[in-house]
Amino acid sequence: MIFAPEKKETLDTAERRKLLPPEEILLRSGLSEGTKIADVGCGTGYFSIPAAKIVGRSGKVFAIDISKEMLEELQNRLNPQEIHNLEILQSQEYSIPLTDSAVDFVLLSNVLHEPDDRERFFGEVTRVLKTGGRLILIDWLKKEMDEGPPLFERLSPEEIESLIGKFQFNIIDKDIISGKFYYYLAEKNENRL
C-alpha cells in the first residue's frame, strides 16, 4: 500500500530524526561529494535534502516519487534553501525516469514494502544503478509496532536478502536501526540478471 500523502507531516519530525538520522546514515553508506544518488520514494525530502548537502555542487540528487503532492511539498521545502543540485522527478510505480546506470547510489527508505510486484520494482531500481554502485535499503522491521505499515506488508530479513541476492548484489553492511528499521548496504555486481 502506498503511503498516504495526507500523513506527510509525520515524515519529518524531531523524533524521527533521532530514530533515523539521515546525515549519519548517508555518510555511513559512503555517500560523498561528487556522487549521484536517486532517492526513490523520496517523499518530502527527508533524505534528499541532506544528500544534496553531502554530495555538494559537483554531485547530484534525483528526488523521485509517484506522489505529486509529496513532490510539491519537497519543492516548497527547497525554495528557502540554496540547493541547486537536486532535481525533482515524478515516477510511475514501475518506471523511474532515469537512464540506465545513471547513478552511483540508490536509496530506498521505507519503500520496498509498498509495491505489489517487488521484483519488477527492484529490477527497475537495479537498472538505474551503475555497476559497482550502492543500494541503501531501509525498511520497517517485520514486527508489530504502533507506527509504520501493517505487519502483513512488511518484509522479513530473508525476503529482503533473497531479493537482493536474486539481483546479484553483494551485501556489504547490515544492521537494525533504533529497534525499528532494517538497514542494508549492497553493491551491484557486474553479472546481474
mmCIF file of N, CA and C in Angstrom, residues 22-107:
data_model
loop_
_atom_site.group_PDB
_atom_site.id
_atom_site.type_symbol
_atom_site.label_atom_id
_atom_site.label_comp_id
_atom_site.label_asym_id
_atom_site.label_seq_id
_atom_site.Cartn_x
_atom_site.Cartn_y
_atom_site.Cartn_z
ATOM 1 N N PRO A 22 19.223 11.051 9.092
ATOM 2 C CA PRO A 22 19.544 10.936 7.668
ATOM 3 C C PRO A 22 21.012 11.174 7.320
ATOM 4 N N GLU A 23 21.609 12.226 7.864
ATOM 5 C CA GLU A 23 23.013 12.524 7.518
ATOM 6 C C GLU A 23 23.923 11.369 7.929
ATOM 7 N N GLU A 24 23.717 10.884 9.138
ATOM 8 C CA GLU A 24 24.544 9.797 9.673
ATOM 9 C C GLU A 24 24.439 8.541 8.798
ATOM 10 N N ILE A 25 23.229 8.201 8.385
ATOM 11 C CA ILE A 25 23.009 7.005 7.559
ATOM 12 C C ILE A 25 23.649 7.173 6.179
ATOM 13 N N LEU A 26 23.486 8.338 5.583
ATOM 14 C CA LEU A 26 24.053 8.585 4.250
ATOM 15 C C LEU A 26 25.580 8.540 4.281
ATOM 16 N N LEU A 27 26.178 9.143 5.297
ATOM 17 C CA LEU A 27 27.643 9.134 5.409
ATOM 18 C C LEU A 27 28.152 7.720 5.698
ATOM 19 N N ARG A 28 27.464 6.997 6.550
ATOM 20 C CA ARG A 28 27.833 5.600 6.841
ATOM 21 C C ARG A 28 27.824 4.759 5.562
ATOM 22 N N SER A 29 26.924 5.087 4.663
ATOM 23 C CA SER A 29 26.759 4.317 3.423
ATOM 24 C C SER A 29 27.790 4.672 2.359
ATOM 25 N N GLY A 30 28.596 5.711 2.611
ATOM 26 C CA GLY A 30 29.648 6.079 1.677
ATOM 27 C C GLY A 30 29.296 7.219 0.737
ATOM 28 N N LEU A 31 28.136 7.830 0.926
ATOM 29 C CA LEU A 31 27.792 8.979 0.087
ATOM 30 C C LEU A 31 28.811 10.084 0.340
ATOM 31 N N SER A 32 29.301 10.693 -0.728
ATOM 32 C CA SER A 32 30.327 11.713 -0.575
ATOM 33 C C SER A 32 30.207 12.754 -1.677
ATOM 34 N N GLU A 33 31.009 13.781 -1.563
ATOM 35 C CA GLU A 33 30.982 14.868 -2.535
ATOM 36 C C GLU A 33 31.218 14.322 -3.948
ATOM 37 N N GLY A 34 30.424 14.823 -4.882
ATOM 38 C CA GLY A 34 30.600 14.465 -6.284
ATOM 39 C C GLY A 34 29.830 13.244 -6.746
ATOM 40 N N THR A 35 29.146 12.551 -5.833
ATOM 41 C CA THR A 35 28.392 11.362 -6.240
ATOM 42 C C THR A 35 26.975 11.726 -6.669
ATOM 43 N N LYS A 36 26.352 10.784 -7.391
ATOM 44 C CA LYS A 36 24.963 10.949 -7.842
ATOM 45 C C LYS A 36 24.114 9.909 -7.132
ATOM 46 N N ILE A 37 22.979 10.359 -6.597
ATOM 47 C CA ILE A 37 22.087 9.456 -5.871
ATOM 48 C C ILE A 37 20.651 9.660 -6.313
ATOM 49 N N ALA A 38 19.924 8.559 -6.447
ATOM 50 C CA ALA A 38 18.485 8.594 -6.691
ATOM 51 C C ALA A 38 17.804 8.201 -5.387
ATOM 52 N N ASP A 39 17.011 9.103 -4.838
ATOM 53 C CA ASP A 39 16.210 8.825 -3.651
ATOM 54 C C ASP A 39 14.829 8.445 -4.163
ATOM 55 N N VAL A 40 14.604 7.137 -4.302
ATOM 56 C CA VAL A 40 13.365 6.628 -4.906
ATOM 57 C C VAL A 40 12.315 6.474 -3.808
ATOM 58 N N GLY A 41 11.219 7.180 -3.968
ATOM 59 C CA GLY A 41 10.217 7.260 -2.909
ATOM 60 C C GLY A 41 10.638 8.305 -1.899
ATOM 61 N N CYS A 42 11.086 9.447 -2.410
ATOM 62 C CA CYS A 42 11.713 10.495 -1.589
ATOM 63 C C CYS A 42 10.759 11.188 -0.629
ATOM 64 N N GLY A 43 9.448 11.082 -0.881
ATOM 65 C CA GLY A 43 8.502 11.776 -0.011
ATOM 66 C C GLY A 43 8.748 13.269 -0.023
ATOM 67 N N THR A 44 8.870 13.856 1.157
ATOM 68 C CA THR A 44 9.050 15.307 1.267
ATOM 69 C C THR A 44 10.519 15.722 1.345
ATOM 70 N N GLY A 45 11.425 14.765 1.079
ATOM 71 C CA GLY A 45 12.845 15.114 1.014
ATOM 72 C C GLY A 45 13.635 14.858 2.277
ATOM 73 N N TYR A 46 13.130 14.000 3.144
ATOM 74 C CA TYR A 46 13.795 13.690 4.415
ATOM 75 C C TYR A 46 15.259 13.304 4.218
ATOM 76 N N PHE A 47 15.535 12.482 3.209
ATOM 77 C CA PHE A 47 16.910 12.109 2.886
ATOM 78 C C PHE A 47 17.471 12.946 1.730
ATOM 79 N N SER A 48 16.623 13.397 0.822
ATOM 80 C CA SER A 48 17.097 14.100 -0.385
ATOM 81 C C SER A 48 17.834 15.395 -0.055
ATOM 82 N N ILE A 49 17.276 16.179 0.859
ATOM 83 C CA ILE A 49 17.892 17.474 1.186
ATOM 84 C C ILE A 49 19.249 17.276 1.872
ATOM 85 N N PRO A 50 19.356 16.406 2.895
ATOM 86 C CA PRO A 50 20.693 16.149 3.454
ATOM 87 C C PRO A 50 21.661 15.572 2.418
ATOM 88 N N ALA A 51 21.157 14.707 1.525
ATOM 89 C CA ALA A 51 22.025 14.128 0.486
ATOM 90 C C ALA A 51 22.577 15.224 -0.412
ATOM 91 N N ALA A 52 21.748 16.205 -0.765
ATOM 92 C CA ALA A 52 22.194 17.301 -1.633
ATOM 93 C C ALA A 52 23.330 18.087 -0.975
ATOM 94 N N LYS A 53 23.246 18.243 0.323
ATOM 95 C CA LYS A 53 24.309 18.965 1.041
ATOM 96 C C LYS A 53 25.594 18.135 1.082
ATOM 97 N N ILE A 54 25.463 16.816 1.212
ATOM 98 C CA ILE A 54 26.648 15.941 1.270
ATOM 99 C C ILE A 54 27.337 15.864 -0.094
ATOM 100 N N VAL A 55 26.583 15.677 -1.182
ATOM 101 C CA VAL A 55 27.218 15.481 -2.493
ATOM 102 C C VAL A 55 27.756 16.781 -3.080
ATOM 103 N N GLY A 56 27.280 17.911 -2.582
ATOM 104 C CA GLY A 56 27.824 19.204 -2.994
ATOM 105 C C GLY A 56 27.510 19.578 -4.434
ATOM 106 N N ARG A 57 28.128 20.675 -4.864
ATOM 107 C CA ARG A 57 27.856 21.222 -6.200
ATOM 108 C C ARG A 57 28.250 20.270 -7.327
ATOM 109 N N SER A 58 29.265 19.436 -7.078
ATOM 110 C CA SER A 58 29.721 18.522 -8.127
ATOM 111 C C SER A 58 28.915 17.219 -8.148
ATOM 112 N N GLY A 59 28.010 17.046 -7.197
ATOM 113 C CA GLY A 59 27.158 15.862 -7.156
ATOM 114 C C GLY A 59 25.744 16.192 -7.597
ATOM 115 N N LYS A 60 24.878 15.184 -7.527
ATOM 116 C CA LYS A 60 23.500 15.372 -7.985
ATOM 117 C C LYS A 60 22.582 14.441 -7.205
ATOM 118 N N VAL A 61 21.414 14.972 -6.834
ATOM 119 C CA VAL A 61 20.378 14.178 -6.191
ATOM 120 C C VAL A 61 19.149 14.189 -7.078
ATOM 121 N N PHE A 62 18.640 13.011 -7.370
ATOM 122 C CA PHE A 62 17.370 12.878 -8.071
ATOM 123 C C PHE A 62 16.346 12.454 -7.020
ATOM 124 N N ALA A 63 15.441 13.365 -6.687
ATOM 125 C CA ALA A 63 14.395 13.100 -5.703
ATOM 126 C C ALA A 63 13.167 12.620 -6.473
ATOM 127 N N ILE A 64 12.811 11.358 -6.284
ATOM 128 C CA ILE A 64 11.825 10.697 -7.147
ATOM 129 C C ILE A 64 10.677 10.149 -6.304
ATOM 130 N N ASP A 65 9.461 10.434 -6.730
ATOM 131 C CA ASP A 65 8.294 9.914 -6.024
ATOM 132 C C ASP A 65 7.132 9.804 -6.999
ATOM 133 N N ILE A 66 6.171 8.933 -6.690
ATOM 134 C CA ILE A 66 4.984 8.831 -7.543
ATOM 135 C C ILE A 66 3.918 9.843 -7.144
ATOM 136 N N SER A 67 4.069 10.442 -5.956
ATOM 137 C CA SER A 67 3.065 11.371 -5.447
ATOM 138 C C SER A 67 3.398 12.824 -5.804
ATOM 139 N N LYS A 68 2.531 13.424 -6.602
ATOM 140 C CA LYS A 68 2.709 14.833 -6.968
ATOM 141 C C LYS A 68 2.660 15.719 -5.720
ATOM 142 N N GLU A 69 1.778 15.364 -4.794
ATOM 143 C CA GLU A 69 1.630 16.149 -3.564
ATOM 144 C C GLU A 69 2.922 16.141 -2.733
ATOM 145 N N MET A 70 3.553 14.973 -2.625
ATOM 146 C CA MET A 70 4.819 14.877 -1.880
ATOM 147 C C MET A 70 5.897 15.731 -2.556
ATOM 148 N N LEU A 71 5.959 15.659 -3.877
ATOM 149 C CA LEU A 71 6.981 16.412 -4.617
ATOM 150 C C LEU A 71 6.743 17.917 -4.512
ATOM 151 N N GLU A 72 5.487 18.340 -4.480
ATOM 152 C CA GLU A 72 5.184 19.766 -4.291
ATOM 153 C C GLU A 72 5.639 20.234 -2.915
ATOM 154 N N GLU A 73 5.429 19.399 -1.906
ATOM 155 C CA GLU A 73 5.884 19.731 -0.551
ATOM 156 C C GLU A 73 7.414 19.820 -0.515
ATOM 157 N N LEU A 74 8.083 18.910 -1.195
ATOM 158 C CA LEU A 74 9.549 18.961 -1.276
ATOM 159 C C LEU A 74 9.991 20.264 -1.948
ATOM 160 N N GLN A 75 9.347 20.641 -3.022
ATOM 161 C CA GLN A 75 9.689 21.898 -3.711
ATOM 162 C C GLN A 75 9.517 23.081 -2.769
ATOM 163 N N ASN A 76 8.448 23.095 -1.988
ATOM 164 C CA ASN A 76 8.221 24.173 -1.017
ATOM 165 C C ASN A 76 9.325 24.205 0.039
ATOM 166 N N ARG A 77 9.804 23.047 0.438
ATOM 167 C CA ARG A 77 10.874 22.983 1.437
ATOM 168 C C ARG A 77 12.212 23.437 0.835
ATOM 169 N N LEU A 78 12.388 23.228 -0.454
ATOM 170 C CA LEU A 78 13.630 23.614 -1.128
ATOM 171 C C LEU A 78 13.725 25.118 -1.353
ATOM 172 N N ASN A 79 12.604 25.738 -1.644
ATOM 173 C CA ASN A 79 12.613 27.145 -2.048
ATOM 174 C C ASN A 79 13.404 28.074 -1.134
ATOM 175 N N PRO A 80 13.263 27.984 0.201
ATOM 176 C CA PRO A 80 14.050 28.905 1.044
ATOM 177 C C PRO A 80 15.526 28.531 1.155
ATOM 178 N N GLN A 81 15.908 27.367 0.673
ATOM 179 C CA GLN A 81 17.295 26.919 0.806
ATOM 180 C C GLN A 81 18.037 27.093 -0.517
ATOM 181 N N GLU A 82 19.325 27.263 -0.427
ATOM 182 C CA GLU A 82 20.165 27.406 -1.622
ATOM 183 C C GLU A 82 20.661 26.040 -2.070
ATOM 184 N N ILE A 83 19.759 25.249 -2.628
ATOM 185 C CA ILE A 83 20.120 23.909 -3.105
ATOM 186 C C ILE A 83 19.852 23.866 -4.602
ATOM 187 N N HIS A 84 20.914 23.680 -5.375
ATOM 188 C CA HIS A 84 20.783 23.713 -6.843
ATOM 189 C C HIS A 84 21.166 22.385 -7.501
ATOM 190 N N ASN A 85 21.464 21.383 -6.691
ATOM 191 C CA ASN A 85 21.913 20.103 -7.242
ATOM 192 C C ASN A 85 20.879 19.001 -7.006
ATOM 193 N N LEU A 86 19.630 19.394 -6.799
ATOM 194 C CA LEU A 86 18.563 18.445 -6.544
ATOM 195 C C LEU A 86 17.500 18.590 -7.629
ATOM 196 N N GLU A 87 17.212 17.498 -8.300
ATOM 197 C CA GLU A 87 16.203 17.503 -9.363
ATOM 198 C C GLU A 87 15.022 16.655 -8.918
ATOM 199 N N ILE A 88 13.840 17.239 -8.968
ATOM 200 C CA ILE A 88 12.615 16.563 -8.558
ATOM 201 C C ILE A 88 11.978 15.905 -9.778
ATOM 202 N N LEU A 89 11.696 14.592 -9.653
ATOM 203 C CA LEU A 89 11.124 13.838 -10.770
ATOM 204 C C LEU A 89 9.942 13.006 -10.299
ATOM 205 N N GLN A 90 8.855 13.062 -11.057
ATOM 206 C CA GLN A 90 7.715 12.197 -10.742
ATOM 207 C C GLN A 90 7.858 10.898 -11.526
ATOM 208 N N SER A 91 7.640 9.787 -10.829
ATOM 209 C CA SER A 91 7.785 8.475 -11.460
ATOM 210 C C SER A 91 6.439 7.765 -11.500
ATOM 211 N N GLN A 92 6.438 6.639 -12.164
ATOM 212 C CA GLN A 92 5.339 5.683 -12.075
ATOM 213 C C GLN A 92 5.830 4.576 -11.137
ATOM 214 N N GLU A 93 4.936 3.729 -10.693
ATOM 215 C CA GLU A 93 5.327 2.717 -9.704
ATOM 216 C C GLU A 93 6.461 1.824 -10.197
ATOM 217 N N TYR A 94 6.448 1.468 -11.480
ATOM 218 C CA TYR A 94 7.476 0.564 -12.017
ATOM 219 C C TYR A 94 8.299 1.224 -13.118
ATOM 220 N N SER A 95 8.372 2.525 -13.101
ATOM 221 C CA SER A 95 9.133 3.241 -14.129
ATOM 222 C C SER A 95 9.800 4.469 -13.526
ATOM 223 N N ILE A 96 11.124 4.408 -13.409
ATOM 224 C CA ILE A 96 11.908 5.509 -12.859
ATOM 225 C C ILE A 96 12.438 6.326 -14.031
ATOM 226 N N PRO A 97 12.190 7.646 -14.047
ATOM 227 C CA PRO A 97 12.567 8.464 -15.203
ATOM 228 C C PRO A 97 14.053 8.827 -15.248
ATOM 229 N N LEU A 98 14.909 7.791 -15.257
ATOM 230 C CA LEU A 98 16.359 7.968 -15.390
ATOM 231 C C LEU A 98 16.865 6.964 -16.420
ATOM 232 N N THR A 99 18.002 7.273 -17.019
ATOM 233 C CA THR A 99 18.605 6.352 -17.980
ATOM 234 C C THR A 99 19.266 5.184 -17.240
ATOM 235 N N ASP A 100 19.636 4.155 -17.984
ATOM 236 C CA ASP A 100 20.352 3.018 -17.407
ATOM 237 C C ASP A 100 21.658 3.494 -16.776
ATOM 238 N N SER A 101 22.015 2.924 -15.648
ATOM 239 C CA SER A 101 23.304 3.197 -14.976
ATOM 240 C C SER A 101 23.537 4.682 -14.725
ATOM 241 N N ALA A 102 22.482 5.398 -14.350
ATOM 242 C CA ALA A 102 22.558 6.862 -14.213
ATOM 243 C C ALA A 102 23.193 7.333 -12.906
ATOM 244 N N VAL A 103 23.152 6.486 -11.862
ATOM 245 C CA VAL A 103 23.559 6.968 -10.537
ATOM 246 C C VAL A 103 24.532 6.016 -9.844
ATOM 247 N N ASP A 104 25.260 6.586 -8.871
ATOM 248 C CA ASP A 104 26.214 5.833 -8.049
ATOM 249 C C ASP A 104 25.532 5.167 -6.859
ATOM 250 N N PHE A 105 24.418 5.759 -6.409
ATOM 251 C CA PHE A 105 23.673 5.261 -5.256
ATOM 252 C C PHE A 105 22.184 5.297 -5.571
ATOM 253 N N VAL A 106 21.463 4.321 -5.026
ATOM 254 C CA VAL A 106 20.006 4.386 -4.968
ATOM 255 C C VAL A 106 19.623 4.199 -3.514
ATOM 256 N N LEU A 107 18.747 5.075 -3.038
ATOM 257 C CA LEU A 107 18.219 4.966 -1.681
ATOM 258 C C LEU A 107 16.761 4.554 -1.761
#
